[in-house]
Coordinates of C-alpha atoms in Angstrom, one line a residue:
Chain A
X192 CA -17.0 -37.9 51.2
X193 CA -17.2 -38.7 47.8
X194 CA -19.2 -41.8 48.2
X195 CA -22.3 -40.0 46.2
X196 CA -20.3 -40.4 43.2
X197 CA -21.5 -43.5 41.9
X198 CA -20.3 -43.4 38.0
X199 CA -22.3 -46.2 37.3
X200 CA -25.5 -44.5 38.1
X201 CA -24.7 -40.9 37.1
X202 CA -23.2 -39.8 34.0
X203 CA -21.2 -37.1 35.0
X204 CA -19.0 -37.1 32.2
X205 CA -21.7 -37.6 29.6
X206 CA -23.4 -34.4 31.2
X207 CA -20.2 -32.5 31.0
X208 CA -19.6 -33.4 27.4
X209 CA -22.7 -32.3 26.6
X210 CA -22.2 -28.8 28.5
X211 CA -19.3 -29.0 25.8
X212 CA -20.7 -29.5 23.0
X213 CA -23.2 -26.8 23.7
X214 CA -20.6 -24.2 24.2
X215 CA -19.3 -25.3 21.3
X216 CA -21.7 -24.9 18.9
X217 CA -23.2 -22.3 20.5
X218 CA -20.0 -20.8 20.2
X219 CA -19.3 -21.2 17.1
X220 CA -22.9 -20.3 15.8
X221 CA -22.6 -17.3 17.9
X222 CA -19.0 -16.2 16.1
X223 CA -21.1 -16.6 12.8
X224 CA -23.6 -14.8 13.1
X225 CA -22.2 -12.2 15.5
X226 CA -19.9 -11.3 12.3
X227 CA -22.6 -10.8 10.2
X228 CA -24.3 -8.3 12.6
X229 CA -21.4 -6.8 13.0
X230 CA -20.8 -6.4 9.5
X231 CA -24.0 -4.9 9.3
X232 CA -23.9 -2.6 11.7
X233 CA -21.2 -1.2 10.3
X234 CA -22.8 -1.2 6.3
X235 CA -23.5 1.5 4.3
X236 CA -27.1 0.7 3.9
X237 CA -29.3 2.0 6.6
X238 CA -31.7 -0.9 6.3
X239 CA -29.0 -3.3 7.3
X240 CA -27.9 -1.1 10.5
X241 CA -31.3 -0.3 11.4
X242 CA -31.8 -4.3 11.9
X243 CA -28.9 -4.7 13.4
X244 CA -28.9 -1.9 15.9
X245 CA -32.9 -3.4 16.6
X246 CA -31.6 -7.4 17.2
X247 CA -28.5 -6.8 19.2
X248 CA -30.6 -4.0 21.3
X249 CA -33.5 -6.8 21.7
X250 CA -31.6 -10.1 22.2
X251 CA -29.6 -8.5 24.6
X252 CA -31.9 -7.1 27.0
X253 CA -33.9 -10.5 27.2
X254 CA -33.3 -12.6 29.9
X255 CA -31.4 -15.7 28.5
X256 CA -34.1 -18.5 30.1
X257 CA -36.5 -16.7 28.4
X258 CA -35.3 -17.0 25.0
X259 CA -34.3 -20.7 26.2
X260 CA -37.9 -21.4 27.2
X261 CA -39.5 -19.9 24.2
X262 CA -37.3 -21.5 21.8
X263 CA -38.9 -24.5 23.7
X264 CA -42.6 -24.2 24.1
X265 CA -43.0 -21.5 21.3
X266 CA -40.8 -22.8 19.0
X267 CA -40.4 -26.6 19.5
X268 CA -44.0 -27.2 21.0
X269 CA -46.3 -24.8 19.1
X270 CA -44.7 -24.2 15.8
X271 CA -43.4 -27.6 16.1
X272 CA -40.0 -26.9 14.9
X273 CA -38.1 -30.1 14.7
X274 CA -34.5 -28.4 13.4
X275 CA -34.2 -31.3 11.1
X276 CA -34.3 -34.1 13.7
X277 CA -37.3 -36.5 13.8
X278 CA -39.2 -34.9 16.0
X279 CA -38.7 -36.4 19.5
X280 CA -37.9 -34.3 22.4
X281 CA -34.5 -34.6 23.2
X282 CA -32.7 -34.3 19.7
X283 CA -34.9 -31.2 19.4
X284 CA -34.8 -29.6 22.8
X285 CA -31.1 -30.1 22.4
X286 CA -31.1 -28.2 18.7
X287 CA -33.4 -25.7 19.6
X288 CA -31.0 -24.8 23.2
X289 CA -28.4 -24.2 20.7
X290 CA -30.2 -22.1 18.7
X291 CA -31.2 -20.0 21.6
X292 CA -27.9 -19.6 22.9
X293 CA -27.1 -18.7 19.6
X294 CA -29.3 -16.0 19.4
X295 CA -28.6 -14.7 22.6
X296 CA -24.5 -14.9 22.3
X297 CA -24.3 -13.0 18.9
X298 CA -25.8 -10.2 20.4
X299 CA -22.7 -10.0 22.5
X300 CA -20.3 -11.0 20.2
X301 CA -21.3 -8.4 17.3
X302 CA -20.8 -5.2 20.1
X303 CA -17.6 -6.9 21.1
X304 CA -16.4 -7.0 17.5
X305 CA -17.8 -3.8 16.7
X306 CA -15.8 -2.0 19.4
X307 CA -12.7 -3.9 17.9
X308 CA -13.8 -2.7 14.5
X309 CA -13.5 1.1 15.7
X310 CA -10.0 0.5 16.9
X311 CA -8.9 -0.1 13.3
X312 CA -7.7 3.6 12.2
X313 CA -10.5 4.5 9.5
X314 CA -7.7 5.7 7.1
X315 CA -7.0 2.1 6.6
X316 CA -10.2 1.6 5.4
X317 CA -9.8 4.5 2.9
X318 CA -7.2 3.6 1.9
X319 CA -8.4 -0.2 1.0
X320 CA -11.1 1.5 -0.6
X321 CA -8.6 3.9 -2.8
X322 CA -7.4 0.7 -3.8
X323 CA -10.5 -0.7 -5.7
X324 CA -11.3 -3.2 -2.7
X325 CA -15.1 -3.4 -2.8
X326 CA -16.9 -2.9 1.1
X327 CA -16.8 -6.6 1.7
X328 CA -13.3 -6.8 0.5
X329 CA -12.6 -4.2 2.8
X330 CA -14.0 -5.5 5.6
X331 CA -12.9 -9.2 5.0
X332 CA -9.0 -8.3 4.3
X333 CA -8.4 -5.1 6.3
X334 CA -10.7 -4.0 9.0
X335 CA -12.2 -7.7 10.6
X336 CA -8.8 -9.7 11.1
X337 CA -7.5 -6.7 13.2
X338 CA -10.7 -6.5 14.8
X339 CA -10.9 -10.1 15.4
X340 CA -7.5 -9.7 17.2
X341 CA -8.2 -6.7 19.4
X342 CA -11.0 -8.5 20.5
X343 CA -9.8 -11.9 21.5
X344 CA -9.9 -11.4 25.5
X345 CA -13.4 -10.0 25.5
X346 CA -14.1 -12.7 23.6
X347 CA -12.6 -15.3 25.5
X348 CA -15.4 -13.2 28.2
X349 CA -18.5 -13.9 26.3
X350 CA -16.9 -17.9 25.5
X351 CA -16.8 -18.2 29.7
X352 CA -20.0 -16.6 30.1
X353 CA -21.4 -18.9 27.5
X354 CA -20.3 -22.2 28.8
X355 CA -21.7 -21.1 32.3
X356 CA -24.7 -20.2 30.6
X357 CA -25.2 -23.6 28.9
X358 CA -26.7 -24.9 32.3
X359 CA -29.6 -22.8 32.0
X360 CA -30.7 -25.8 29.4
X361 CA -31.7 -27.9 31.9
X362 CA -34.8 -25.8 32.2
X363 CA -35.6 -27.2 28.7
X364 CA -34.9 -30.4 30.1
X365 CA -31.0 -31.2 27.9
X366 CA -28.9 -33.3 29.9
X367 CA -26.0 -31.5 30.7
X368 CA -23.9 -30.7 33.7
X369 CA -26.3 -28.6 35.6
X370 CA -29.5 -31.3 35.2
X371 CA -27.3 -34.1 36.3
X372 CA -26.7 -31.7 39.3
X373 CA -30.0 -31.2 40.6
X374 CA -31.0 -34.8 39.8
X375 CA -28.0 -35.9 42.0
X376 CA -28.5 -33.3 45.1
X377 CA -32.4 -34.5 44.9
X378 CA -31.1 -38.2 45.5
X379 CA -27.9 -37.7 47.5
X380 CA -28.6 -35.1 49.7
X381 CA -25.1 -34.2 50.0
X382 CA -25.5 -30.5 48.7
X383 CA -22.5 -29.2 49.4
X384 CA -20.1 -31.9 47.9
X385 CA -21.7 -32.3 44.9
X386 CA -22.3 -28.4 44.1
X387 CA -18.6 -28.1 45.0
X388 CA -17.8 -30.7 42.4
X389 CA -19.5 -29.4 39.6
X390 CA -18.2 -25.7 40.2
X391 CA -14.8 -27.1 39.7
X392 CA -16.0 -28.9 36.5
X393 CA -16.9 -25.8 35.5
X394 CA -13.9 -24.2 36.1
X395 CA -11.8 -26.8 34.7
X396 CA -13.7 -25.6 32.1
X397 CA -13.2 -21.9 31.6
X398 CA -10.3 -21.6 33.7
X399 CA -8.0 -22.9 30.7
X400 CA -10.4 -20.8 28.2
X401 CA -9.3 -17.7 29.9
X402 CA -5.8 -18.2 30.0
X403 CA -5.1 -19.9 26.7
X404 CA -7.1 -17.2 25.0
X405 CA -5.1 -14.1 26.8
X406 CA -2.4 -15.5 25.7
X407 CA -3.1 -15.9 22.3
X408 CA -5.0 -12.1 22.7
X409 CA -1.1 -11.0 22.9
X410 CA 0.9 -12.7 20.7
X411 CA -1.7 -11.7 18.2
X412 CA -2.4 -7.7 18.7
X413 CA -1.5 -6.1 15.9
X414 CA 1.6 -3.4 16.1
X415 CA 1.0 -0.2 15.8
Chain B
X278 CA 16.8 1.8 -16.0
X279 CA 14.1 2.4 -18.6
X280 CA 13.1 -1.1 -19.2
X281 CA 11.9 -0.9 -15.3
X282 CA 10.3 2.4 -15.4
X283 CA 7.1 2.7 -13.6
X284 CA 5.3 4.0 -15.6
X285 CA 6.1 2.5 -19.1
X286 CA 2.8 1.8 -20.4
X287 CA 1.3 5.2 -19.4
X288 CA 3.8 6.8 -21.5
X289 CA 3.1 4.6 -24.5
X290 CA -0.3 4.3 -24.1
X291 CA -1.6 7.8 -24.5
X292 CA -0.5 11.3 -26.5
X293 CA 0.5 13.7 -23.7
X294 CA -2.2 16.5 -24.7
X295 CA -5.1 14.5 -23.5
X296 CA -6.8 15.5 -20.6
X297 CA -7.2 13.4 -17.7
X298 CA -9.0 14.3 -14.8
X299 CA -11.7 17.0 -15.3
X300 CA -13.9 18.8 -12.3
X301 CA -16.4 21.2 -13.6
X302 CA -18.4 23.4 -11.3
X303 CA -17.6 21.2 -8.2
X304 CA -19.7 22.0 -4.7
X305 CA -19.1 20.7 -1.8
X306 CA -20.7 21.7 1.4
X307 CA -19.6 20.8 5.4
X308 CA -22.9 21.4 6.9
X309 CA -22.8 25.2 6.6
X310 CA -19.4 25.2 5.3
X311 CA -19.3 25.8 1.2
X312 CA -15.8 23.8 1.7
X313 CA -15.6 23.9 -2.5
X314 CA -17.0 26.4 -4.3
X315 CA -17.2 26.2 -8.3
X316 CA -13.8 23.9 -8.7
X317 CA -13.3 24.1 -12.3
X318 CA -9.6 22.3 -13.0
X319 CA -8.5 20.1 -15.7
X320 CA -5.8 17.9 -15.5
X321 CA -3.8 16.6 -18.6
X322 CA -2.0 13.1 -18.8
X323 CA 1.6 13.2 -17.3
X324 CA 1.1 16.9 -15.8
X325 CA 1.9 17.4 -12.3
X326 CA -0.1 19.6 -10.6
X327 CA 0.8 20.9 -6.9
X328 CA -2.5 22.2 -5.1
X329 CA -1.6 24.3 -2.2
X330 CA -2.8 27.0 -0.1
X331 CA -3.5 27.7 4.0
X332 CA -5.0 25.1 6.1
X333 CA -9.0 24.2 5.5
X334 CA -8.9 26.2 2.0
X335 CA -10.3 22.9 0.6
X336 CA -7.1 21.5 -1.2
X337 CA -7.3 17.8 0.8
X338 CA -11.3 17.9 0.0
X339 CA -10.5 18.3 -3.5
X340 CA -8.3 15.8 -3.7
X341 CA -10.4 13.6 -1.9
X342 CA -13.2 13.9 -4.5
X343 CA -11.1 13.0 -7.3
X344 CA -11.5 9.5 -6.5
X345 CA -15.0 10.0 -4.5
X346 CA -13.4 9.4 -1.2
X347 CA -15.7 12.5 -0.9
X348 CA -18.5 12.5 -2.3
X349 CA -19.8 16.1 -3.9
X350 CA -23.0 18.2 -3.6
X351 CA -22.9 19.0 -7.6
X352 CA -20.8 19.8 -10.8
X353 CA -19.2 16.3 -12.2
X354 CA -15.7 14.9 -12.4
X355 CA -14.6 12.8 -14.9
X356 CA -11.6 10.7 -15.3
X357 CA -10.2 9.7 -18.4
X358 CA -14.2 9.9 -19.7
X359 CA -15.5 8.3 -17.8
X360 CA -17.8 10.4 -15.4
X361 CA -17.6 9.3 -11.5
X362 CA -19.7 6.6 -10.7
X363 CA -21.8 6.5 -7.8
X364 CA -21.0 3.9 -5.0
X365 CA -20.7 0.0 -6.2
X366 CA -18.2 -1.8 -8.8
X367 CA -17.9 0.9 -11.2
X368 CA -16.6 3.2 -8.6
X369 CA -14.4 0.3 -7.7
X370 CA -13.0 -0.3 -11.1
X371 CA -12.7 3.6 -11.2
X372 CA -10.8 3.7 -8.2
X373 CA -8.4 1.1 -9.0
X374 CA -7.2 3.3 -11.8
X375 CA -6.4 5.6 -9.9
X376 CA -3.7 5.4 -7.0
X377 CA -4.1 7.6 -3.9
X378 CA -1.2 8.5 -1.0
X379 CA -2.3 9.7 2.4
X380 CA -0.7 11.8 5.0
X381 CA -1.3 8.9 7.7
X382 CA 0.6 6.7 5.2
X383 CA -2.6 4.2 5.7
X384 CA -0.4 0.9 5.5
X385 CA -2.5 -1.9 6.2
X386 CA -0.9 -2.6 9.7
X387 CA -1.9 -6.7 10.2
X388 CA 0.2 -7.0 7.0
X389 CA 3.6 -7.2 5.5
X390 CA 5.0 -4.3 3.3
X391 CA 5.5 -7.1 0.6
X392 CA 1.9 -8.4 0.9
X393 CA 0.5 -4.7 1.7
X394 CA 1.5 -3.8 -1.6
X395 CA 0.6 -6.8 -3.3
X396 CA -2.8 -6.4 -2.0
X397 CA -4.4 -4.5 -4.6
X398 CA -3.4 -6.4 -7.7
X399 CA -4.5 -9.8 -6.5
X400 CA -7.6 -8.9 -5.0
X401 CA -8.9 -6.1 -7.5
X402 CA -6.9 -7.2 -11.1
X403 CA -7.0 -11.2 -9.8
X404 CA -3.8 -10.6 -11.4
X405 CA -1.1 -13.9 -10.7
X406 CA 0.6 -13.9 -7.5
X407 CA 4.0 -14.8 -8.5
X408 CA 4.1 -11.7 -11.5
X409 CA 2.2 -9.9 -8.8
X410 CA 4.9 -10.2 -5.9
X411 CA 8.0 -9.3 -8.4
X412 CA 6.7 -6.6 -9.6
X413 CA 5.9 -5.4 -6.1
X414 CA 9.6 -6.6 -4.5
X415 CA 10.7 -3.9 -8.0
X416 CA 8.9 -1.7 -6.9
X417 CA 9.8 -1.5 -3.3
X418 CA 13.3 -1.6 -4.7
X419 CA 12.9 1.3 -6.8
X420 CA 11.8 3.4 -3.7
X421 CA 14.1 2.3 -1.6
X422 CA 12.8 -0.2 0.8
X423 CA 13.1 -3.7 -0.8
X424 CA 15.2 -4.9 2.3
X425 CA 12.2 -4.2 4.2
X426 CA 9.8 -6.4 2.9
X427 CA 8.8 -8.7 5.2
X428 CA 8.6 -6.5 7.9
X429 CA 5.6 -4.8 9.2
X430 CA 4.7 -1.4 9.0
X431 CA 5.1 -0.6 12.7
X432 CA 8.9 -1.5 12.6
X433 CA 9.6 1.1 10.0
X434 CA 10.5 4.7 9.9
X435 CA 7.3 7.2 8.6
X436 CA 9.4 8.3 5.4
X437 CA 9.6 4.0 4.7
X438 CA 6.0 3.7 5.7
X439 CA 5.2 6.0 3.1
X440 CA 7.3 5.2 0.2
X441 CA 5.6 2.0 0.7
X442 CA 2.6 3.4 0.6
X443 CA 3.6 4.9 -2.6
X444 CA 5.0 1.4 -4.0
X445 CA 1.4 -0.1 -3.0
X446 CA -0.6 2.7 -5.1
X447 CA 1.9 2.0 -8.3
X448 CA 1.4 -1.7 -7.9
X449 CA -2.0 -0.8 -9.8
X450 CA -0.8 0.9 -12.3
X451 CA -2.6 3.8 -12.0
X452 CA -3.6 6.5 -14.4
X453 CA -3.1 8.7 -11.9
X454 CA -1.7 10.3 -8.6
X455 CA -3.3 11.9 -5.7
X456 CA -0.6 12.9 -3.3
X457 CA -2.5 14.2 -0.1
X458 CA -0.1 16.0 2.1
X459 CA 2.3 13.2 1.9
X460 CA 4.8 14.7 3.7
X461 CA 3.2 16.3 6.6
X462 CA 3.4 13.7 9.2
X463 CA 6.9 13.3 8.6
X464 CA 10.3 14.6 10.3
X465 CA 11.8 16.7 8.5
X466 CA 15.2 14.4 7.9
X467 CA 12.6 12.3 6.1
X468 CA 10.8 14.6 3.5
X469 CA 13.8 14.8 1.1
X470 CA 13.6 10.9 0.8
X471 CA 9.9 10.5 -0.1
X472 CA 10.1 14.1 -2.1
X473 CA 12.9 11.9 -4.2
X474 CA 10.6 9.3 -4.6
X475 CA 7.8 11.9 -6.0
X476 CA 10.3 13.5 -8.1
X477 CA 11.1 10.7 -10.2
X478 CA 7.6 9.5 -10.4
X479 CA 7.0 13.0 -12.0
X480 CA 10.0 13.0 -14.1
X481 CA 9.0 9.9 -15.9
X482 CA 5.9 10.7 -16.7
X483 CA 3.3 10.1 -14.3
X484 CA -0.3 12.0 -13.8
X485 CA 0.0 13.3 -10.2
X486 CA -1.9 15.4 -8.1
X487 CA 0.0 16.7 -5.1
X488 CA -1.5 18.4 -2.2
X489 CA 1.8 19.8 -0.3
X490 CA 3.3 22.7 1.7
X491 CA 6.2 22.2 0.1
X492 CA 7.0 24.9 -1.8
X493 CA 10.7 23.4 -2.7
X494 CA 8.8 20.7 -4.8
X495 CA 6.1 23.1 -6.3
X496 CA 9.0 25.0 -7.6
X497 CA 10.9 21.7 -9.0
X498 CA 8.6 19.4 -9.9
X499 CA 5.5 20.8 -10.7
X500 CA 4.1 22.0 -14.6
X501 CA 1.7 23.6 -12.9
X502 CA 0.5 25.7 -9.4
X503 CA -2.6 25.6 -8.3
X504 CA -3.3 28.1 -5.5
X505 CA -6.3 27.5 -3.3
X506 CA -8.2 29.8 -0.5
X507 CA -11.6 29.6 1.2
X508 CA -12.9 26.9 -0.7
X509 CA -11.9 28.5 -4.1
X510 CA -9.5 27.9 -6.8
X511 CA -7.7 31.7 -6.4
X512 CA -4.4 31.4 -8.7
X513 CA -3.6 29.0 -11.1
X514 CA 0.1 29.4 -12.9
X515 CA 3.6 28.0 -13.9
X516 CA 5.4 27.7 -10.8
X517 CA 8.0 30.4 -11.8
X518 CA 5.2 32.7 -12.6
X519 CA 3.7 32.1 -9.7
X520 CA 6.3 31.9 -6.6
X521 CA 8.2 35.0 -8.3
X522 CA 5.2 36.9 -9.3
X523 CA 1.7 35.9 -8.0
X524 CA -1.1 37.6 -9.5
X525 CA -3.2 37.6 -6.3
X526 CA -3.4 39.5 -3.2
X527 CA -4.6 36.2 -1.5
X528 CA -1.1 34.1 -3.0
X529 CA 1.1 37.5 -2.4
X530 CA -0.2 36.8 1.2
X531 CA 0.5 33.7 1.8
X532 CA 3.8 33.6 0.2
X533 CA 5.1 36.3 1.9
X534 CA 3.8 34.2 5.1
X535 CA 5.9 31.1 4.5
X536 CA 8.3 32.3 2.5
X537 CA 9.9 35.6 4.7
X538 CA 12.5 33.2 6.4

């Protein structure tokens, strides 16, 4: 049944590490910058909120090829941004699929944190601030580490829904798990074996994700 | 005990005349509520002043404003000269100088009561850690707690939540007090031992400003009474003078409300 599975000829594991590697720093780029929205959301200075409120609400409602394909053609192939590789295809495409699933992700990740922000009782904020604790202090000592924690399993949400979203590089052409796909039902014709093995590489995938992260979602909650 | 007081270098610092903490001609609006009208009070260094009065006279606003957890509409406040600052380092700096207690108790809950209270001083003073974290286990031991130090503030009682709280606001060494309402979430088993924790504080010295209903610690701890209605500063006297003989209509009132049984 499996006879389409001719290591030799297709990468499979190649593809999947790259679906890897693009959650990953995708992920990680997305945690970064989903903080700092988040943080400014939640400033004092209406400038800062107003941008914030504007990204998340635009990034959000975009549909994720879009912002893929853009960061493609209008970024890559008309304003010729090479994000510090030399310029060929690949290396770029592959930098600039990041990037857009960066931009994308954060949007996500800044409401989930900010939701997990207003679950910290404002009184310890106050009383941070009674302290002398300056509004970054705050927010770096006292309000986003419990946030962080009260937020873990929609997190671990927007991590699955990332990695499943990484296949929607292939319409930019990076070789990960979904592109080796459709090059291998065009040659095998055996659709229903091979889609069947890569939706249980993707759960192999996530399905760990999920659990490893609710459990680390309760051990970590903070008491109240 | 006095080599461990809390407040040693308050008391040498500073003659006692001095005053401290002055509002003058403080507004405060709520939308259309005048929630502070004309607050003229002046606090000298090591009085203890008890605000109290019926429920949304103001007296947690005021004491909020001390330390610009509210901001105000006009007059000024000044603390130790130094006029409030507006939002930014200054008002940090200001702030740290001056150590606040909350009804909610406010412990920082992702946190140990050892590192809760070592908090301040390492993060606003940069002060070192290992001075920092005896001076905060003498503290906690001084109101009561040190056995509880590496536990977090969900596994304690509220009268232990709050003396810690109190313990985390003297690790800065304030100039002063703000007590606001720091009793009223409490049972009432567990008044007396934060109210014995206050009491000493006063007794040796300390600036404090305490928001309360209790009338059992106006009577005994505070130098002075200051009586509060409607936004307004209505009475202020000795606390003999004014629990045995208030000037007022407005205190008469009130006193004959919670003191008849």
């Amino acid at each position: 049944m499996f006879d389409f599975l001719d290591l030799d000829e297709y990468d499979l594991f190649g593809a999947f590490w790259t679906t890897i590697q693009l959650t990953f720093f995708a992920g990680v780029g997305s945690l970064i910058w989903g903080t700092v929205l988040a943080a400014m959301r939640v400033s004092p200075v209406p400038v800062m909120r107003a941008f914030g409120t504007a990204y998340v609400n635009i990034f959000r409602n975009i549909p994720l090829t879009l912002i893929i394909v853009f960061c493609s053609i209008g970024l890559g192939q008309t304003l010729r941004v090479t994000m510090f590789t030399d310029g060929s295809v690949d290396p770029t495409n592959y930098r600039l699929a990041i990037l857009g699933f960066v931009v994308y992700t954060s949007a996500f990740v800044c409401e989930a944190l900010r939701s997990g922000i207003n679950t910290v009782p404002v009184g310890q904020a106050e009383a941070a601030r009674a302290l002398g604790l300056s509004f970054s202090q705050v927010l770096r000592l006292i309000v986003l580490p419990q946030a962080f924690r009260s937020v873990i399993a929609p997190l671990a949400n927007i991590l699955i829904a990332l990695t499943k979203n990484t296949t929607v590089a292939s319409a930019i052409g990076v070789a990960e798990a979904a592109a080796l796909m459709s090059e291998m039902i065009e040659n095998e014709a055996q659709l229903i074996p091979i889609a069947l093995l890569f939706a249980l590489g993707f759960i192999i995938l996530t399905l760990p994700t999920g659990l490893l992260l609710g459990w680390v979602a309760k051990r970590m909650a903070v008491k109240r | 005990m006095s080599d461990a007081s809390l407040t040693k270098e308050i008391e040498d610092a500073a003659p006692l005349a001095e005053d401290l903490v002055i509002l003058d001609g403080v507004n405060k609006h709520f939308g259309a509520l005048h929630v502070l009208q004309d607050i003229n009070l002046t606090i000298k260094r090591g009085e203890v002043v008890v605000v109290i009065g019926p429920s949304g006279s103001g007296k947690s606003t005021l004491c909020r404003t001390i330390n610009r957890l509210e901001t105000i509409d006009s007059g000024t406040i000044t603390i130790d000269n130094n006029p409030l600052p507006a939002e930014g380092r200054e008002l940090a700096r200001l702030r740290a100088d001056v150590g606040m207690v909350f009804q909610s108790f406010n412990l920082f809950a992702h946190k140990t009561v050892l590192q809760n209270v070592m908090l301040g001083p390492i993060k606003v003073r940069r002060q070192d850690k290992a001075q920092v974290e005896a001076r905060a286990r003498m503290l906690l031991d001084r109101v009561g707690v040190g056995s509880q130090a590496d536990k977090y503030p969900a596994q304690l009682s509220g009268g232990q939540q709050q003396r810690v709280a109190i313990a985390r606001a003297l690790a800065m060494e304030p100039k002063v007090m703000l007590f606001d309402e720091p009793t009223s979430a409490l049972d009432p088993e567990m008044i007396n031992e934060v109210l014995e924790v206050m009491r000493q504080l006063a007794s040796e010295g300390m600036t404090m400003v305490v928001v309360t209903h209790e009338m059992g610690f106006a009577r005994s701890a505070a130098n002075r009474v200051v009586f509060m209605a409607d936004g307004r500063i209505v009475e202020e006297a000795d606390p003999h003078q004014f629990f045995d003989n208030p000037r007022s209509d407005r205190a008469r009132d009130f006193l004959s409300k919670i003191l008849a049984h």
